Protein backbone atom coordinates (compact mmCIF):
# COMPACT_ATOMS: atom_id res chain seq x y z
CA UNK A 1 0.00 0.00 0.00
CA UNK A 2 1.09 3.59 -0.62
CA UNK A 3 2.21 5.06 2.68
CA UNK A 4 3.95 8.26 1.73
CA UNK A 5 0.99 10.60 2.41
CA UNK A 6 -0.03 9.28 5.84
CA UNK A 7 0.52 11.87 8.57
CA UNK A 8 -0.66 12.15 12.16
CA UNK A 9 -3.55 9.91 13.19
CA UNK A 10 -6.52 12.09 14.02
CA UNK A 11 -9.08 9.44 15.03
CA UNK A 12 -7.94 5.99 16.11
CA UNK A 13 -9.73 2.83 15.03
CA UNK A 14 -11.16 2.15 18.52
CA UNK A 15 -12.48 5.68 18.85
CA UNK A 16 -14.14 5.41 15.45
CA UNK A 17 -15.87 2.18 16.37
CA UNK A 18 -16.96 3.54 19.73
CA UNK A 19 -18.41 6.74 18.28
CA UNK A 20 -20.17 4.92 15.42
CA UNK A 21 -21.81 2.73 18.08
CA UNK A 22 -22.99 5.82 19.94
CA UNK A 23 -24.42 7.35 16.76
CA UNK A 24 -26.26 4.10 15.96
CA UNK A 25 -27.73 4.12 19.46
CA UNK A 26 -28.83 7.74 19.14
CA UNK A 27 -30.44 7.11 15.74
CA UNK A 28 -32.15 3.95 17.06
CA UNK A 29 -33.62 5.97 19.95
CA UNK A 30 -34.75 8.86 17.75
CA UNK A 31 -36.46 6.65 15.16
CA UNK A 32 -37.88 4.19 17.70
CA UNK A 33 -41.07 2.52 16.42
CA UNK A 34 -40.30 3.71 12.89
CA UNK A 35 -38.09 2.84 9.95
CA UNK A 36 -35.16 4.72 8.54
CA UNK A 37 -34.12 4.95 4.90
CA UNK A 38 -30.36 5.46 4.75
CA UNK A 39 -28.91 7.27 1.77
CA UNK A 40 -25.18 6.59 1.81
CA UNK A 41 -22.95 8.75 -0.31
CA UNK A 42 -20.31 6.84 -2.26
CA UNK A 43 -17.53 6.20 -2.08
CA UNK A 44 -16.35 7.92 1.11
CA UNK A 45 -19.17 6.70 3.36
CA UNK A 46 -18.72 3.01 2.50
CA UNK A 47 -17.17 1.84 5.76
CA UNK A 48 -19.17 4.26 7.88
CA UNK A 49 -22.51 3.06 6.50
CA UNK A 50 -21.49 -0.58 6.88
CA UNK A 51 -20.50 -0.14 10.53
CA UNK A 52 -23.37 2.21 11.39
CA UNK A 53 -26.10 0.13 9.79
CA UNK A 54 -24.97 -3.08 11.46
CA UNK A 55 -25.51 -1.49 14.86
CA UNK A 56 -28.96 0.01 14.24
CA UNK A 57 -31.75 -1.53 16.29
CA UNK A 58 -34.59 -0.29 14.07
CA UNK A 59 -35.78 -1.50 10.65
CA UNK A 60 -33.54 0.12 8.07
CA UNK A 61 -33.07 0.15 4.32
CA UNK A 62 -30.09 1.50 2.46
CA UNK A 63 -29.58 2.96 -0.98
CA UNK A 64 -26.57 4.67 -2.51
CA UNK A 65 -25.85 7.86 -4.36
CA UNK A 66 -22.62 8.91 -5.92
CA UNK A 67 -21.91 12.55 -6.54
CA UNK A 68 -18.91 14.45 -7.81
CA UNK A 69 -17.99 18.05 -7.43
CA UNK A 70 -16.13 19.70 -10.25
CA UNK A 71 -12.80 21.10 -9.12
CA UNK A 72 -9.40 20.33 -7.66
CA UNK A 73 -8.59 17.03 -5.97
CA UNK A 74 -8.60 18.41 -2.44
CA UNK A 75 -11.12 21.20 -2.89
CA UNK A 76 -14.79 21.58 -3.73
CA UNK A 77 -16.21 23.89 -6.36
CA UNK A 78 -19.84 23.75 -5.29
CA UNK A 79 -20.99 22.49 -8.66
CA UNK A 80 -22.25 18.99 -8.00
CA UNK A 81 -23.38 16.34 -10.44
CA UNK A 82 -25.05 13.02 -9.74
CA UNK A 83 -23.00 10.04 -10.99
CA UNK A 84 -25.38 7.44 -9.53
CA UNK A 85 -28.87 8.19 -8.34
CA UNK A 86 -31.03 6.24 -5.89
CA UNK A 87 -32.64 3.05 -7.17
CA UNK A 88 -35.91 3.63 -5.36
CA UNK A 89 -38.36 6.34 -4.40
CA UNK A 90 -37.98 8.11 -1.06
CA UNK A 91 -41.46 9.61 -1.06
CA UNK A 92 -42.98 9.47 2.45
CA UNK A 93 -39.86 7.75 3.81
CA UNK A 94 -37.83 8.97 6.77
CA UNK A 95 -34.55 9.62 5.02
CA UNK A 96 -31.13 9.97 6.64
CA UNK A 97 -28.23 11.07 4.43
CA UNK A 98 -25.03 9.35 5.58
CA UNK A 99 -21.88 11.25 4.61
CA UNK A 100 -18.20 10.75 5.36
CA UNK A 101 -17.31 14.40 5.79
CA UNK A 102 -18.91 17.80 5.46
CA UNK A 103 -16.41 20.42 4.46
CA UNK A 104 -17.67 23.53 2.61
CA UNK A 105 -21.14 22.00 2.94
CA UNK A 106 -21.92 22.54 -0.73
CA UNK A 107 -22.33 18.85 -1.52
CA UNK A 108 -24.77 18.18 1.33
CA UNK A 109 -26.58 21.41 0.57
CA UNK A 110 -27.13 20.19 -2.97
CA UNK A 111 -28.20 16.73 -1.77
CA UNK A 112 -30.69 18.21 0.69
CA UNK A 113 -32.30 20.31 -2.03
CA UNK A 114 -32.35 17.45 -4.50
CA UNK A 115 -33.82 14.91 -2.04
CA UNK A 116 -36.27 17.34 -0.42
CA UNK A 117 -37.88 17.81 -3.85
CA UNK A 118 -38.77 14.08 -3.81
CA UNK A 119 -41.09 14.57 -0.82
CA UNK A 120 -39.63 12.40 1.94
CA UNK A 121 -41.49 12.27 5.26
CA UNK A 122 -38.34 13.61 6.91
CA UNK A 123 -34.82 14.38 5.78
CA UNK A 124 -31.75 14.62 8.02
CA UNK A 125 -27.99 14.40 7.79
CA UNK A 126 -25.55 12.14 9.61
CA UNK A 127 -21.88 12.85 8.97
CA UNK A 128 -18.92 11.07 10.47
CA UNK A 129 -16.67 14.12 10.26
CA UNK A 130 -17.43 17.83 10.32
CA UNK A 131 -14.94 20.46 9.20
CA UNK A 132 -16.92 23.41 10.48
CA UNK A 133 -14.20 26.03 9.82
CA UNK A 134 -14.64 25.61 6.09
CA UNK A 135 -18.42 25.87 5.99
CA UNK A 136 -19.80 28.14 3.25
CA UNK A 137 -23.50 27.43 3.75
CA UNK A 138 -25.48 26.90 6.91
CA UNK A 139 -26.70 23.32 7.19
CA UNK A 140 -28.94 21.41 9.57
CA UNK A 141 -26.78 18.51 10.77
CA UNK A 142 -28.58 16.13 13.06
CA UNK A 143 -25.76 13.67 13.78
CA UNK A 144 -22.04 14.45 13.81
CA UNK A 145 -19.38 11.89 14.71
CA UNK A 146 -16.38 14.15 15.17
CA UNK A 147 -15.60 17.82 14.73
CA UNK A 148 -12.20 18.04 13.06
CA UNK A 149 -9.83 20.92 12.28
CA UNK A 150 -9.28 22.33 8.82
CA UNK A 151 -6.98 19.59 7.59
CA UNK A 152 -7.30 17.24 4.65
CA UNK A 153 -7.85 13.74 6.05
CA UNK A 154 -7.66 10.20 4.66
CA UNK A 155 -8.72 6.73 5.75
CA UNK A 156 -11.88 4.86 6.80
CA UNK A 157 -13.30 5.52 3.33
CA UNK A 158 -11.79 8.94 2.73
CA UNK A 159 -9.34 9.16 -0.13
CA UNK A 160 -6.54 11.10 -1.70
CA UNK A 161 -6.82 10.55 -5.44
CA UNK A 162 -8.72 7.31 -4.71
CA UNK A 163 -5.96 5.87 -2.48
CA UNK A 164 -5.86 5.35 1.30
CA UNK A 165 -9.56 4.53 1.73
CA UNK A 166 -8.60 1.22 3.35
CA UNK A 167 -6.85 2.72 6.37
CA UNK A 168 -8.77 1.63 9.50
CA UNK A 169 -8.23 5.04 11.13
CA UNK A 170 -8.51 8.70 10.07
CA UNK A 171 -5.17 10.38 9.43
CA UNK A 172 -4.05 13.79 8.35
CA UNK A 173 -2.02 14.13 5.21
CA UNK A 174 1.67 14.39 5.91
CA UNK A 175 3.28 17.82 5.95
CA UNK A 176 0.20 20.00 5.82
CA UNK A 177 1.10 23.59 6.52
CA UNK A 178 -2.22 24.60 8.10
P1 LIG B 1 -18.00 19.74 0.59
O1 LIG B 1 -18.95 19.86 -0.56
O2 LIG B 1 -16.94 20.82 0.52
O3 LIG B 1 -18.67 19.71 1.93
O4 LIG B 1 -17.16 18.45 0.35
C1 LIG B 1 -17.63 17.22 0.59
C2 LIG B 1 -16.84 16.16 -0.11
O5 LIG B 1 -15.47 16.53 -0.38
C3 LIG B 1 -16.77 14.97 0.80
O6 LIG B 1 -17.90 14.13 0.64
C4 LIG B 1 -15.47 14.34 0.39
O7 LIG B 1 -15.68 13.48 -0.70
C5 LIG B 1 -14.59 15.49 -0.05
N1 LIG B 1 -13.71 15.93 1.06
C6 LIG B 1 -13.79 17.06 1.76
N2 LIG B 1 -12.81 17.13 2.69
C7 LIG B 1 -12.11 15.99 2.57
C8 LIG B 1 -10.96 15.47 3.27
O8 LIG B 1 -10.39 16.06 4.21
N3 LIG B 1 -10.52 14.25 2.85
C9 LIG B 1 -11.11 13.55 1.85
N4 LIG B 1 -12.17 14.00 1.18
C10 LIG B 1 -12.67 15.22 1.53
PDB file of N, CA and C and ligand atoms in Angstrom, residues 76 99-107 131 151-153 158-159, ligand 1:
ATOM      1  N   UNK A  76     -13.429  21.808  -3.271  1.00  0.00           N
ATOM      2  CA  UNK A  76     -14.788  21.577  -3.725  1.00  0.00           C
ATOM      3  C   UNK A  76     -15.279  22.853  -4.394  1.00  0.00           C
ATOM      4  N   UNK A  99     -23.042  10.689   5.302  1.00  0.00           N
ATOM      5  CA  UNK A  99     -21.875  11.251   4.614  1.00  0.00           C
ATOM      6  C   UNK A  99     -20.599  10.954   5.397  1.00  0.00           C
ATOM      7  N   UNK A 100     -19.490  10.915   4.694  1.00  0.00           N
ATOM      8  CA  UNK A 100     -18.196  10.750   5.361  1.00  0.00           C
ATOM      9  C   UNK A 100     -17.747  12.038   6.029  1.00  0.00           C
ATOM     10  N   UNK A 101     -17.839  13.144   5.273  1.00  0.00           N
ATOM     11  CA  UNK A 101     -17.307  14.403   5.789  1.00  0.00           C
ATOM     12  C   UNK A 101     -18.068  15.574   5.176  1.00  0.00           C
ATOM     13  N   UNK A 102     -18.340  16.566   5.988  1.00  0.00           N
ATOM     14  CA  UNK A 102     -18.914  17.804   5.462  1.00  0.00           C
ATOM     15  C   UNK A 102     -17.867  18.888   5.639  1.00  0.00           C
ATOM     16  N   UNK A 103     -17.516  19.479   4.519  1.00  0.00           N
ATOM     17  CA  UNK A 103     -16.406  20.422   4.463  1.00  0.00           C
ATOM     18  C   UNK A 103     -16.986  21.814   4.166  1.00  0.00           C
ATOM     19  N   UNK A 104     -17.012  22.253   2.932  1.00  0.00           N
ATOM     20  CA  UNK A 104     -17.671  23.531   2.613  1.00  0.00           C
ATOM     21  C   UNK A 104     -19.180  23.427   2.862  1.00  0.00           C
ATOM     22  N   UNK A 105     -19.709  22.221   2.763  1.00  0.00           N
ATOM     23  CA  UNK A 105     -21.143  21.998   2.942  1.00  0.00           C
ATOM     24  C   UNK A 105     -21.915  22.056   1.626  1.00  0.00           C
ATOM     25  N   UNK A 106     -21.228  22.350   0.552  1.00  0.00           N
ATOM     26  CA  UNK A 106     -21.920  22.539  -0.728  1.00  0.00           C
ATOM     27  C   UNK A 106     -22.524  21.232  -1.259  1.00  0.00           C
ATOM     28  N   UNK A 107     -21.813  20.136  -1.038  1.00  0.00           N
ATOM     29  CA  UNK A 107     -22.329  18.848  -1.518  1.00  0.00           C
ATOM     30  C   UNK A 107     -23.614  18.466  -0.770  1.00  0.00           C
ATOM     31  N   UNK A 131     -16.025  19.455   9.240  1.00  0.00           N
ATOM     32  CA  UNK A 131     -14.942  20.465   9.197  1.00  0.00           C
ATOM     33  C   UNK A 131     -15.604  21.833   9.204  1.00  0.00           C
ATOM     34  N   UNK A 151      -8.079  20.365   8.177  1.00  0.00           N
ATOM     35  CA  UNK A 151      -6.982  19.589   7.593  1.00  0.00           C
ATOM     36  C   UNK A 151      -7.578  18.598   6.605  1.00  0.00           C
ATOM     37  N   UNK A 152      -6.829  18.274   5.570  1.00  0.00           N
ATOM     38  CA  UNK A 152      -7.302  17.235   4.652  1.00  0.00           C
ATOM     39  C   UNK A 152      -7.016  15.886   5.298  1.00  0.00           C
ATOM     40  N   UNK A 153      -8.019  15.024   5.355  1.00  0.00           N
ATOM     41  CA  UNK A 153      -7.850  13.738   6.045  1.00  0.00           C
ATOM     42  C   UNK A 153      -8.114  12.567   5.116  1.00  0.00           C
ATOM     43  N   UNK A 158     -12.185   7.656   3.326  1.00  0.00           N
ATOM     44  CA  UNK A 158     -11.788   8.939   2.725  1.00  0.00           C
ATOM     45  C   UNK A 158     -10.497   8.767   1.929  1.00  0.00           C
ATOM     46  N   UNK A 159     -10.461   9.401   0.772  1.00  0.00           N
ATOM     47  CA  UNK A 159      -9.344   9.156  -0.133  1.00  0.00           C
ATOM     48  C   UNK A 159      -8.510  10.384  -0.447  1.00  0.00           C
TER      49      UNK A 159
HETATM   50  P1  LIG B   1     -18.002  19.743   0.587  1.00  0.00           P
HETATM   51  O1  LIG B   1     -18.954  19.862  -0.563  1.00  0.00           O
HETATM   52  O2  LIG B   1     -16.945  20.818   0.524  1.00  0.00           O
HETATM   53  O3  LIG B   1     -18.673  19.707   1.933  1.00  0.00           O
HETATM   54  O4  LIG B   1     -17.158  18.445   0.352  1.00  0.00           O
HETATM   55  C1  LIG B   1     -17.630  17.224   0.589  1.00  0.00           C
HETATM   56  C2  LIG B   1     -16.837  16.157  -0.112  1.00  0.00           C
HETATM   57  O5  LIG B   1     -15.474  16.530  -0.380  1.00  0.00           O
HETATM   58  C3  LIG B   1     -16.775  14.969   0.804  1.00  0.00           C
HETATM   59  O6  LIG B   1     -17.899  14.130   0.636  1.00  0.00           O
HETATM   60  C4  LIG B   1     -15.469  14.335   0.394  1.00  0.00           C
HETATM   61  O7  LIG B   1     -15.684  13.476  -0.697  1.00  0.00           O
HETATM   62  C5  LIG B   1     -14.589  15.490  -0.046  1.00  0.00           C
HETATM   63  N1  LIG B   1     -13.705  15.926   1.056  1.00  0.00           N
HETATM   64  C6  LIG B   1     -13.787  17.058   1.763  1.00  0.00           C
HETATM   65  N2  LIG B   1     -12.813  17.133   2.685  1.00  0.00           N
HETATM   66  C7  LIG B   1     -12.107  15.991   2.573  1.00  0.00           C
HETATM   67  C8  LIG B   1     -10.962  15.467   3.271  1.00  0.00           C
HETATM   68  O8  LIG B   1     -10.385  16.058   4.208  1.00  0.00           O
HETATM   69  N3  LIG B   1     -10.524  14.246   2.851  1.00  0.00           N
HETATM   70  C9  LIG B   1     -11.107  13.552   1.851  1.00  0.00           C
HETATM   71  N4  LIG B   1     -12.172  14.002   1.178  1.00  0.00           N
HETATM   72  C10 LIG B   1     -12.668  15.218   1.533  1.00  0.00           C
END
